[in-house]
Amino acid sequence: MSKRRLRYSGLLILSLVVTAAGLAQDDTRQKKADKMTGTPVMWQEIDVASVNTLIGPGGEEMKPDLSKIEFIRQETGGYSTKYRIRDGAGKVWVAKVGAEAQSETAAVRLLSALGYHTEINYLVPEITIPGKGTLKNVRLEARPDSVERLDRWRWKESPFKGTPQMQGLKIMMAFFNNWDMKDDNNVILKKGDELQYVISDLGVSFGKTGSNGLPLFWIIGRTRNEPTEYAEADFVRDVKDGKIKFEFNGKNRDLLGDITSEDARWLVGRLNQLSDKQIEDAFRAANYSSEEVALLRDSVKRRIRALDLATQGVVASQKAS
């Protein structure tokens, strides 16, 4: 075969390969687009006062059956150790072990009680996972077959940008001191005809957000699941030109730069509907001690009061007396 024919054959093969790759890529894009069909939702109007924060968004029907546990695999990524398991009823869960288990369980309950869509999770005080031993205070997060986990959503590019619901969600990140406020922790859950925009990881809540937000030094002073430090941390700094400034040194803290008193007022209207018992139950569900429950309840109430005052043009001291 001549060199010209060889060159032509090579070019033809290359063209076919490129065309096939392009078609495969187009097919992948189309499949992703098909999956993303549905109504985007982040929040729903609910009767806040009637929410059972002890059991959480999964209700009694979703509670894990711990009579038998099957280890499936270890999950990768993130700060905490995680295992995928199957319970006695055949339901699949991701078990999170470590400091973030309690704080995430409580944060999900409070966020869900305000009407936000969340993951479904439960805190089990003790569980034995074959091959991994008996573990204490483990968060189980549901992985039901009926729910498809799609792409991550971005804080700055969601369909809810500028809405009271999105602004309220950003405020809640400062409210919880959830300093790991990044896109990687967000996920879209497809449930029936709905595309639910959810924060999938709230584990670093209820600690301190640190002393600065500088690159390389951002981690200084940041903690997770430290009730005493959460109680001592400030929340609202001041109100200037109708915008609320927060004491927040977490990632993407610039996202909180456009929060207005009106935005916060929308959220306060829902936070004020939470009873002391609901707040306490959110922390009881996470297996905090009675002393920690009381401390966290008072801290949450103090933050609600601070936000309430800030929307009225008054800034109160946030530190525990």
mmCIF file of C-alpha atoms in Angstrom:
data_model
loop_
_atom_site.group_PDB
_atom_site.id
_atom_site.type_symbol
_atom_site.label_atom_id
_atom_site.label_comp_id
_atom_site.label_asym_id
_atom_site.label_seq_id
_atom_site.Cartn_x
_atom_site.Cartn_y
_atom_site.Cartn_z
ATOM 1 C CA MET A 1 0.000 0.000 0.000
ATOM 2 C CA SER A 2 1.338 3.437 -0.941
ATOM 3 C CA LYS A 3 2.212 6.068 1.646
ATOM 4 C CA ARG A 4 -0.629 8.226 0.305
ATOM 5 C CA ARG A 5 -3.162 5.428 0.874
ATOM 6 C CA LEU A 6 -1.787 4.765 4.337
ATOM 7 C CA ARG A 7 -2.072 8.441 5.199
ATOM 8 C CA TYR A 8 -5.628 8.553 3.835
ATOM 9 C CA SER A 9 -6.610 5.418 5.787
ATOM 10 C CA GLY A 10 -5.149 6.875 8.960
ATOM 11 C CA LEU A 11 -7.040 10.111 8.531
ATOM 12 C CA LEU A 12 -10.249 8.193 7.824
ATOM 13 C CA ILE A 13 -9.868 6.095 10.976
ATOM 14 C CA LEU A 14 -9.075 9.187 13.052
ATOM 15 C CA SER A 15 -12.145 10.923 11.628
ATOM 16 C CA LEU A 16 -14.332 7.957 12.498
ATOM 17 C CA VAL A 17 -12.947 7.816 16.039
ATOM 18 C CA VAL A 18 -13.514 11.561 16.566
ATOM 19 C CA THR A 19 -17.035 11.299 15.155
ATOM 20 C CA ALA A 20 -17.855 8.340 17.399
ATOM 21 C CA ALA A 21 -16.473 10.157 20.450
ATOM 22 C CA GLY A 22 -18.547 13.213 19.582
ATOM 23 C CA LEU A 23 -21.697 11.142 19.208
ATOM 24 C CA ALA A 24 -21.018 9.412 22.530
ATOM 25 C CA GLN A 25 -20.500 12.793 24.204
ATOM 26 C CA ASP A 26 -23.731 14.121 22.683
ATOM 27 C CA ASP A 27 -25.532 11.005 23.908
ATOM 28 C CA THR A 28 -24.155 11.536 27.437
ATOM 29 C CA ARG A 29 -25.254 15.171 27.393
ATOM 30 C CA GLN A 30 -28.721 14.147 26.212
ATOM 31 C CA LYS A 31 -29.031 11.542 28.950
ATOM 32 C CA LYS A 32 -28.035 14.137 31.546
ATOM 33 C CA ALA A 33 -30.549 16.591 30.094
ATOM 34 C CA ASP A 34 -33.272 13.934 30.187
ATOM 35 C CA LYS A 35 -32.533 13.234 33.841
ATOM 36 C CA MET A 36 -32.716 16.930 34.686
ATOM 37 C CA THR A 37 -36.301 17.227 33.491
ATOM 38 C CA GLY A 38 -38.629 18.165 36.308
ATOM 39 C CA THR A 39 -39.636 21.069 38.509
ATOM 40 C CA PRO A 40 -36.754 22.630 40.458
ATOM 41 C CA VAL A 41 -37.687 23.065 44.126
ATOM 42 C CA MET A 42 -35.742 24.098 47.210
ATOM 43 C CA TRP A 43 -38.383 24.973 49.749
ATOM 44 C CA GLN A 44 -42.071 24.395 50.426
ATOM 45 C CA GLU A 45 -44.595 26.157 52.618
ATOM 46 C CA ILE A 46 -45.319 24.021 55.664
ATOM 47 C CA ASP A 47 -46.859 24.363 59.110
ATOM 48 C CA VAL A 48 -43.622 24.872 61.022
ATOM 49 C CA ALA A 49 -45.239 24.470 64.431
ATOM 50 C CA SER A 50 -46.491 20.966 63.577
ATOM 51 C CA VAL A 51 -43.144 19.518 62.444
ATOM 52 C CA ASN A 52 -41.761 16.608 64.470
ATOM 53 C CA THR A 53 -38.077 17.469 64.726
ATOM 54 C CA LEU A 54 -37.315 14.427 66.860
ATOM 55 C CA ILE A 55 -38.023 11.977 64.047
ATOM 56 C CA GLY A 56 -36.996 14.283 61.193
ATOM 57 C CA PRO A 57 -37.969 14.511 57.512
ATOM 58 C CA GLY A 58 -37.969 10.731 56.994
ATOM 59 C CA GLY A 59 -40.693 10.126 59.565
ATOM 60 C CA GLU A 60 -41.303 6.853 61.359
ATOM 61 C CA GLU A 61 -41.738 4.951 58.089
ATOM 62 C CA MET A 62 -38.151 5.552 56.968
ATOM 63 C CA LYS A 63 -36.433 4.648 60.247
ATOM 64 C CA PRO A 64 -33.616 2.131 59.754
ATOM 65 C CA ASP A 65 -34.084 -1.484 60.798
ATOM 66 C CA LEU A 66 -30.992 -2.327 62.815
ATOM 67 C CA SER A 67 -31.910 -6.003 63.324
ATOM 68 C CA LYS A 68 -29.460 -6.949 60.586
ATOM 69 C CA ILE A 69 -26.693 -4.892 58.978
ATOM 70 C CA GLU A 70 -24.832 -5.777 55.799
ATOM 71 C CA PHE A 71 -21.615 -3.968 54.873
ATOM 72 C CA ILE A 72 -21.546 -2.990 51.185
ATOM 73 C CA ARG A 73 -18.443 -0.838 50.782
ATOM 74 C CA GLN A 74 -16.492 2.077 52.194
ATOM 75 C CA GLU A 75 -17.314 5.452 50.681
ATOM 76 C CA THR A 76 -14.520 7.743 49.504
ATOM 77 C CA GLY A 77 -14.079 11.493 49.866
ATOM 78 C CA GLY A 78 -14.867 13.960 52.614
ATOM 79 C CA TYR A 79 -13.578 14.482 56.137
ATOM 80 C CA SER A 80 -15.501 11.692 57.866
ATOM 81 C CA THR A 81 -15.279 7.934 57.537
ATOM 82 C CA LYS A 82 -18.364 6.635 55.701
ATOM 83 C CA TYR A 83 -19.689 3.165 54.964
ATOM 84 C CA ARG A 84 -22.486 2.108 52.643
ATOM 85 C CA ILE A 85 -24.659 -0.474 54.379
ATOM 86 C CA ARG A 86 -27.968 -2.317 53.991
ATOM 87 C CA ASP A 87 -30.357 -2.686 56.933
ATOM 88 C CA GLY A 88 -32.714 -5.492 57.965
ATOM 89 C CA ALA A 89 -35.491 -4.145 55.740
ATOM 90 C CA GLY A 90 -33.221 -4.016 52.692
ATOM 91 C CA LYS A 91 -32.870 -0.212 52.733
ATOM 92 C CA VAL A 92 -29.482 1.258 51.806
ATOM 93 C CA TRP A 93 -27.767 3.899 53.954
ATOM 94 C CA VAL A 94 -24.523 5.823 54.109
ATOM 95 C CA ALA A 95 -23.211 5.630 57.665
ATOM 96 C CA LYS A 96 -21.091 8.614 58.723
ATOM 97 C CA VAL A 97 -18.777 8.087 61.683
ATOM 98 C CA GLY A 98 -17.122 10.794 63.748
ATOM 99 C CA ALA A 99 -17.596 14.355 64.955
ATOM 100 C CA GLU A 100 -19.905 15.447 62.133
ATOM 101 C CA ALA A 101 -22.604 12.821 62.713
ATOM 102 C CA GLN A 102 -24.420 14.631 65.526
ATOM 103 C CA SER A 103 -24.200 18.152 64.139
ATOM 104 C CA GLU A 104 -25.449 17.108 60.707
ATOM 105 C CA THR A 105 -28.401 15.224 62.159
ATOM 106 C CA ALA A 106 -29.546 18.264 64.124
ATOM 107 C CA ALA A 107 -28.959 20.756 61.290
ATOM 108 C CA VAL A 108 -31.045 18.681 58.886
ATOM 109 C CA ARG A 109 -33.960 18.639 61.324
ATOM 110 C CA LEU A 110 -33.946 22.385 61.880
ATOM 111 C CA LEU A 111 -33.585 23.153 58.180
ATOM 112 C CA SER A 112 -36.332 20.713 57.241
ATOM 113 C CA ALA A 113 -38.628 22.208 59.908
ATOM 114 C CA LEU A 114 -38.409 25.549 58.085
ATOM 115 C CA GLY A 115 -39.624 23.965 54.858
ATOM 116 C CA TYR A 116 -36.310 23.325 53.094
ATOM 117 C CA HIS A 117 -35.777 20.057 51.256
ATOM 118 C CA THR A 118 -33.032 18.009 52.886
ATOM 119 C CA GLU A 119 -31.473 14.592 52.960
ATOM 120 C CA ILE A 120 -33.196 11.998 55.145
ATOM 121 C CA ASN A 121 -31.058 10.942 58.082
ATOM 122 C CA TYR A 122 -31.141 9.402 61.545
ATOM 123 C CA LEU A 123 -28.588 9.238 64.340
ATOM 124 C CA VAL A 124 -28.144 5.795 65.844
ATOM 125 C CA PRO A 125 -26.380 5.797 69.257
ATOM 126 C CA GLU A 126 -24.768 2.441 68.500
ATOM 127 C CA ILE A 127 -24.483 0.152 65.494
ATOM 128 C CA THR A 128 -22.429 -2.911 64.667
ATOM 129 C CA ILE A 129 -21.201 -3.015 61.067
ATOM 130 C CA PRO A 130 -19.718 -6.375 60.037
ATOM 131 C CA GLY A 131 -15.973 -6.070 59.621
ATOM 132 C CA LYS A 132 -15.935 -2.543 61.069
ATOM 133 C CA GLY A 133 -16.945 -3.166 64.661
ATOM 134 C CA THR A 134 -19.411 -1.528 67.021
ATOM 135 C CA LEU A 135 -19.586 2.215 66.468
ATOM 136 C CA LYS A 136 -21.256 4.958 68.492
ATOM 137 C CA ASN A 137 -23.199 8.044 67.368
ATOM 138 C CA VAL A 138 -23.423 7.160 63.693
ATOM 139 C CA ARG A 139 -25.458 9.174 61.212
ATOM 140 C CA LEU A 140 -27.378 7.088 58.682
ATOM 141 C CA GLU A 141 -28.314 8.928 55.481
ATOM 142 C CA ALA A 142 -30.893 7.281 53.207
ATOM 143 C CA ARG A 143 -30.173 6.100 49.686
ATOM 144 C CA PRO A 144 -33.651 4.985 48.504
ATOM 145 C CA ASP A 145 -34.062 3.397 45.066
ATOM 146 C CA SER A 146 -36.808 5.891 44.245
ATOM 147 C CA VAL A 147 -34.466 8.877 44.514
ATOM 148 C CA GLU A 148 -31.837 9.587 41.865
ATOM 149 C CA ARG A 149 -28.798 11.651 42.808
ATOM 150 C CA LEU A 150 -27.896 14.021 39.977
ATOM 151 C CA ASP A 151 -25.343 16.791 39.514
ATOM 152 C CA ARG A 152 -24.116 19.287 42.064
ATOM 153 C CA TRP A 153 -25.790 22.675 42.081
ATOM 154 C CA ARG A 154 -23.900 25.935 42.456
ATOM 155 C CA TRP A 155 -24.649 28.617 45.019
ATOM 156 C CA LYS A 156 -24.197 31.378 42.443
ATOM 157 C CA GLU A 157 -26.054 29.716 39.557
ATOM 158 C CA SER A 158 -29.187 28.054 40.940
ATOM 159 C CA PRO A 159 -32.714 28.761 39.616
ATOM 160 C CA PHE A 160 -33.490 30.366 42.997
ATOM 161 C CA LYS A 161 -30.885 33.116 42.905
ATOM 162 C CA GLY A 162 -32.102 36.234 44.726
ATOM 163 C CA THR A 163 -35.278 34.640 46.082
ATOM 164 C CA PRO A 164 -36.164 34.888 49.794
ATOM 165 C CA GLN A 165 -35.739 31.113 50.022
ATOM 166 C CA MET A 166 -32.180 31.176 48.670
ATOM 167 C CA GLN A 167 -31.249 34.187 50.777
ATOM 168 C CA GLY A 168 -32.723 32.443 53.807
ATOM 169 C CA LEU A 169 -30.716 29.301 53.082
ATOM 170 C CA LYS A 170 -27.503 31.326 52.960
ATOM 171 C CA ILE A 171 -28.375 32.944 56.274
ATOM 172 C CA MET A 172 -28.911 29.493 57.786
ATOM 173 C CA MET A 173 -25.343 28.528 56.871
ATOM 174 C CA ALA A 174 -24.129 31.417 59.050
ATOM 175 C CA PHE A 175 -26.778 30.548 61.630
ATOM 176 C CA PHE A 176 -25.375 27.004 61.927
ATOM 177 C CA ASN A 177 -21.757 28.207 61.574
ATOM 178 C CA ASN A 178 -21.545 25.805 58.653
ATOM 179 C CA TRP A 179 -18.175 27.064 57.430
ATOM 180 C CA ASP A 180 -17.811 24.448 54.666
ATOM 181 C CA MET A 181 -20.149 26.389 52.367
ATOM 182 C CA LYS A 182 -19.048 25.043 48.994
ATOM 183 C CA ASP A 183 -20.704 23.739 45.824
ATOM 184 C CA ASP A 184 -19.339 20.224 46.336
ATOM 185 C CA ASN A 185 -21.661 19.804 49.325
ATOM 186 C CA ASN A 186 -24.772 20.481 47.236
ATOM 187 C CA VAL A 187 -26.746 17.912 45.245
ATOM 188 C CA ILE A 188 -29.906 17.714 43.144
ATOM 189 C CA LEU A 189 -32.196 14.852 44.147
ATOM 190 C CA LYS A 190 -34.752 13.689 41.589
ATOM 191 C CA LYS A 191 -37.912 12.580 43.390
ATOM 192 C CA GLY A 192 -40.739 11.887 40.974
ATOM 193 C CA ASP A 193 -41.342 15.080 38.991
ATOM 194 C CA GLU A 194 -39.305 17.223 41.380
ATOM 195 C CA LEU A 195 -35.659 18.248 41.199
ATOM 196 C CA GLN A 196 -34.880 18.986 44.830
ATOM 197 C CA TYR A 197 -31.957 21.330 45.462
ATOM 198 C CA VAL A 198 -30.425 20.056 48.691
ATOM 199 C CA ILE A 199 -27.359 20.668 50.840
ATOM 200 C CA SER A 200 -26.022 17.165 51.285
ATOM 201 C CA ASP A 201 -23.305 17.828 53.876
ATOM 202 C CA LEU A 202 -23.960 19.989 56.951
ATOM 203 C CA GLY A 203 -21.516 18.213 59.218
ATOM 204 C CA VAL A 204 -19.279 21.128 60.210
ATOM 205 C CA SER A 205 -22.183 22.937 61.899
ATOM 206 C CA PHE A 206 -22.399 24.031 65.553
ATOM 207 C CA GLY A 207 -18.805 25.013 66.149
ATOM 208 C CA LYS A 208 -16.729 28.108 65.258
ATOM 209 C CA THR A 209 -16.142 29.491 61.757
ATOM 210 C CA GLY A 210 -12.598 30.583 62.595
ATOM 211 C CA SER A 211 -10.766 33.853 62.978
ATOM 212 C CA ASN A 212 -10.242 34.654 59.287
ATOM 213 C CA GLY A 213 -11.135 33.672 55.742
ATOM 214 C CA LEU A 214 -7.673 34.003 54.220
ATOM 215 C CA PRO A 215 -6.343 31.384 51.786
ATOM 216 C CA LEU A 216 -4.018 28.844 53.433
ATOM 217 C CA PHE A 217 -4.941 30.210 56.876
ATOM 218 C CA TRP A 218 -8.692 29.593 56.622
ATOM 219 C CA ILE A 219 -8.665 26.562 58.898
ATOM 220 C CA ILE A 220 -7.289 28.435 61.918
ATOM 221 C CA GLY A 221 -9.807 28.394 64.746
ATOM 222 C CA ARG A 222 -12.496 26.470 62.880
ATOM 223 C CA THR A 223 -14.288 23.665 64.690
ATOM 224 C CA ARG A 224 -17.232 21.339 64.159
ATOM 225 C CA ASN A 225 -19.762 19.982 66.629
ATOM 226 C CA GLU A 226 -18.495 21.948 69.620
ATOM 227 C CA PRO A 227 -21.627 23.195 71.460
ATOM 228 C CA THR A 228 -19.719 25.387 73.930
ATOM 229 C CA GLU A 229 -17.764 27.132 71.178
ATOM 230 C CA TYR A 230 -20.947 27.579 69.145
ATOM 231 C CA ALA A 231 -22.612 29.204 72.144
ATOM 232 C CA GLU A 232 -19.698 31.622 72.529
ATOM 233 C CA ALA A 233 -19.534 32.626 68.856
ATOM 234 C CA ASP A 234 -21.032 35.860 67.535
ATOM 235 C CA PHE A 235 -23.635 35.796 64.777
ATOM 236 C CA VAL A 236 -24.841 39.228 63.621
ATOM 237 C CA ARG A 237 -22.177 41.918 63.340
ATOM 238 C CA ASP A 238 -24.192 44.957 62.260
ATOM 239 C CA VAL A 239 -26.731 46.349 59.805
ATOM 240 C CA LYS A 240 -25.605 48.943 57.288
ATOM 241 C CA ASP A 241 -27.545 50.461 54.394
ATOM 242 C CA GLY A 242 -30.254 47.866 54.805
ATOM 243 C CA LYS A 243 -27.827 44.923 54.594
ATOM 244 C CA ILE A 244 -26.952 42.559 57.429
ATOM 245 C CA LYS A 245 -23.327 41.688 58.124
ATOM 246 C CA PHE A 246 -22.599 38.357 59.775
ATOM 247 C CA GLU A 247 -19.684 37.093 61.848
ATOM 248 C CA PHE A 248 -18.857 34.353 59.365
ATOM 249 C CA ASN A 249 -15.391 33.306 58.199
ATOM 250 C CA GLY A 250 -16.433 30.253 56.244
ATOM 251 C CA LYS A 251 -15.799 29.359 52.635
ATOM 252 C CA ASN A 252 -17.531 31.563 50.057
ATOM 253 C CA ARG A 253 -18.416 34.077 52.737
ATOM 254 C CA ASP A 254 -18.915 36.655 49.980
ATOM 255 C CA LEU A 255 -22.231 34.897 49.289
ATOM 256 C CA LEU A 256 -23.567 36.566 52.427
ATOM 257 C CA GLY A 257 -22.708 40.047 51.187
ATOM 258 C CA ASP A 258 -26.115 40.735 49.636
ATOM 259 C CA ILE A 259 -28.386 39.743 52.527
ATOM 260 C CA THR A 260 -30.944 42.478 53.213
ATOM 261 C CA SER A 261 -33.097 43.054 56.260
ATOM 262 C CA GLU A 262 -36.068 42.079 54.126
ATOM 263 C CA ASP A 263 -34.442 38.734 53.258
ATOM 264 C CA ALA A 264 -33.786 38.042 56.932
ATOM 265 C CA ARG A 265 -37.310 39.068 57.869
ATOM 266 C CA TRP A 266 -38.716 36.340 55.644
ATOM 267 C CA LEU A 267 -36.573 33.776 57.467
ATOM 268 C CA VAL A 268 -37.297 35.187 60.933
ATOM 269 C CA GLY A 269 -40.995 34.723 60.272
ATOM 270 C CA ARG A 270 -40.381 30.986 60.087
ATOM 271 C CA LEU A 271 -37.714 30.675 62.770
ATOM 272 C CA ASN A 272 -40.011 32.387 65.262
ATOM 273 C CA GLN A 273 -42.548 29.598 64.788
ATOM 274 C CA LEU A 274 -40.176 26.993 66.229
ATOM 275 C CA SER A 275 -41.020 26.036 69.798
ATOM 276 C CA ASP A 276 -38.462 25.359 72.503
ATOM 277 C CA LYS A 277 -39.422 21.682 72.333
ATOM 278 C CA GLN A 278 -38.854 21.488 68.591
ATOM 279 C CA ILE A 279 -35.413 23.036 68.958
ATOM 280 C CA GLU A 280 -34.575 20.704 71.832
ATOM 281 C CA ASP A 281 -35.870 17.662 69.940
ATOM 282 C CA ALA A 282 -33.620 18.411 66.967
ATOM 283 C CA PHE A 283 -30.625 18.052 69.287
ATOM 284 C CA ARG A 284 -32.088 15.144 71.230
ATOM 285 C CA ALA A 285 -32.421 13.322 67.900
ATOM 286 C CA ALA A 286 -28.662 13.759 67.512
ATOM 287 C CA ASN A 287 -28.018 12.164 70.934
ATOM 288 C CA TYR A 288 -26.566 15.234 72.627
ATOM 289 C CA SER A 289 -26.460 15.180 76.417
ATOM 290 C CA SER A 290 -29.190 17.011 78.347
ATOM 291 C CA GLU A 291 -26.709 19.771 79.214
ATOM 292 C CA GLU A 292 -25.684 20.161 75.563
ATOM 293 C CA VAL A 293 -29.314 20.176 74.441
ATOM 294 C CA ALA A 294 -30.071 23.063 76.814
ATOM 295 C CA LEU A 295 -26.953 24.962 75.731
ATOM 296 C CA LEU A 296 -27.683 24.513 72.030
ATOM 297 C CA ARG A 297 -31.364 25.394 72.487
ATOM 298 C CA ASP A 298 -30.435 28.662 74.186
ATOM 299 C CA SER A 299 -27.826 29.410 71.511
ATOM 300 C CA VAL A 300 -30.331 28.850 68.708
ATOM 301 C CA LYS A 301 -32.928 31.031 70.444
ATOM 302 C CA ARG A 302 -30.334 33.752 70.959
ATOM 303 C CA ARG A 303 -29.511 33.713 67.249
ATOM 304 C CA ILE A 304 -33.168 33.872 66.278
ATOM 305 C CA ARG A 305 -33.577 36.858 68.585
ATOM 306 C CA ALA A 306 -30.480 38.542 67.124
ATOM 307 C CA LEU A 307 -31.781 38.127 63.581
ATOM 308 C CA ASP A 308 -35.190 39.381 64.658
ATOM 309 C CA LEU A 309 -33.655 42.493 66.210
ATOM 310 C CA ALA A 310 -31.379 43.073 63.221
ATOM 311 C CA THR A 311 -34.362 43.165 60.866
ATOM 312 C CA GLN A 312 -35.820 45.846 63.107
ATOM 313 C CA GLY A 313 -32.645 47.917 62.941
ATOM 314 C CA VAL A 314 -31.290 46.774 66.303
ATOM 315 C CA VAL A 315 -28.191 44.654 66.864
ATOM 316 C CA ALA A 316 -27.895 42.768 70.129
ATOM 317 C CA SER A 317 -24.865 41.132 71.669
ATOM 318 C CA GLN A 318 -24.666 37.468 70.679
ATOM 319 C CA LYS A 319 -22.298 36.071 73.292
ATOM 320 C CA ALA A 320 -23.636 33.872 76.031
ATOM 321 C CA SER A 321 -23.817 35.591 79.382
#
